Coordinates of C-alpha atoms and ligand atoms in Angstrom, one line a residue:
X1 CA 87.7 13.4 126.6
X2 CA 88.9 14.1 130.2
X3 CA 91.9 12.0 131.3
X4 CA 91.8 10.9 135.0
X5 CA 94.8 9.6 136.9
X6 CA 94.2 8.0 140.3
X7 CA 96.9 6.9 142.7
X8 CA 96.0 4.3 145.3
X9 CA 99.0 3.5 147.5
X10 CA 101.9 2.6 145.1
X11 CA 99.5 1.8 142.2
X12 CA 98.6 4.4 139.5
X13 CA 95.5 4.0 137.3
X14 CA 94.5 6.1 134.3
X15 CA 91.3 6.2 132.4
X16 CA 89.4 8.4 130.0
X17 CA 85.8 9.3 130.6
X18 CA 82.9 11.4 129.3
X19 CA 82.6 15.0 130.2
X20 CA 80.4 15.5 133.3
X21 CA 80.6 11.9 134.5
X22 CA 80.6 11.0 138.2
X23 CA 84.1 10.4 139.6
X24 CA 83.2 7.5 141.9
X25 CA 81.1 5.6 139.5
X26 CA 83.6 6.0 136.7
X27 CA 86.4 4.7 138.9
X28 CA 84.6 1.7 140.3
X29 CA 83.2 0.7 136.9
X30 CA 86.8 0.2 135.9
X31 CA 87.7 -1.8 139.1
X32 CA 89.6 1.2 140.6
X33 CA 88.4 0.7 144.1
X34 CA 87.8 3.9 145.8
X35 CA 86.2 2.9 149.2
X36 CA 82.6 4.0 149.4
X37 CA 79.4 3.3 151.2
X38 CA 76.4 5.6 150.9
X39 CA 77.1 7.3 147.4
X40 CA 75.1 10.3 148.6
X41 CA 77.7 12.4 150.4
X42 CA 76.9 11.3 154.0
X43 CA 79.5 8.7 155.0
X44 CA 82.7 10.4 153.9
X45 CA 84.3 7.1 152.9
X46 CA 84.9 8.0 149.2
X47 CA 87.3 10.8 150.1
X48 CA 90.0 11.6 147.6
X49 CA 92.6 14.3 147.3
X50 CA 93.0 16.4 144.2
X51 CA 96.6 16.7 143.2
X52 CA 96.1 18.6 139.9
X53 CA 93.1 19.8 137.9
X54 CA 90.7 21.0 140.7
X55 CA 89.4 23.5 138.2
X56 CA 88.3 20.7 136.0
X57 CA 85.9 19.2 138.6
X58 CA 82.4 20.3 139.5
X59 CA 82.0 22.9 142.2
X60 CA 82.3 21.8 145.8
X61 CA 78.8 21.2 147.3
X62 CA 77.7 22.1 150.9
X63 CA 77.4 18.4 151.7
X64 CA 81.2 18.0 151.1
X65 CA 82.1 20.9 153.2
X66 CA 79.9 19.6 156.1
X67 CA 81.4 16.1 155.9
X68 CA 85.0 16.9 155.2
X69 CA 85.4 20.1 157.2
X70 CA 87.2 23.3 156.1
X71 CA 90.7 22.0 156.8
X72 CA 90.4 19.0 154.5
X73 CA 88.7 21.1 151.9
X74 CA 91.7 23.5 152.0
X75 CA 94.0 20.5 151.6
X76 CA 92.2 19.5 148.3
X77 CA 90.0 16.7 149.6
X78 CA 86.7 16.0 147.8
X79 CA 84.0 13.3 148.1
X80 CA 84.3 11.4 144.9
X81 CA 80.6 10.4 144.9
X82 CA 79.7 14.2 144.8
X83 CA 82.3 15.1 142.2
X84 CA 81.8 15.3 138.4
X85 CA 84.7 15.4 135.8
X86 CA 84.9 18.2 133.3
X87 CA 88.6 17.9 132.3
X88 CA 92.0 16.3 133.1
X89 CA 92.6 15.6 136.7
X90 CA 95.2 13.8 138.9
X91 CA 93.9 12.4 142.2
X92 CA 95.1 10.2 145.1
X93 CA 93.1 8.0 147.5
X94 CA 94.3 8.5 151.1
X95 CA 95.4 5.2 152.7
X96 CA 93.8 4.2 155.9
X97 CA 96.0 4.4 159.0
X98 CA 96.3 1.3 161.2
X99 CA 97.9 2.8 164.3
Ligands
FES101 S1 80.2 7.2 149.4 FE1 79.5 8.1 151.2 S2 80.1 10.2 151.0 FE2 80.6 9.3 149.1

């Protein structure tokens, strides 16, 4: 079963999930609070950055490229609501900036 590591600020979370499960729903069902709103790839709030294992995630979809832009896509960002897990992966949730 795929192993998922998610870093949010200083906290690291780990969980195991079924092959092909949705990243956002798997995380929030374990109280790993990735911010989200629409769950349909429109708001961009569920943004995460893939640190390792990008090849173990579903293919990037057009909706992600439109919402994130090419620069963030190149930096490894994905929309977790549009991403499905097929193997081990390490992720981080970007922290909001208050300045
Ligand atoms: S929750 Fe809105 S884009 Fe994922």
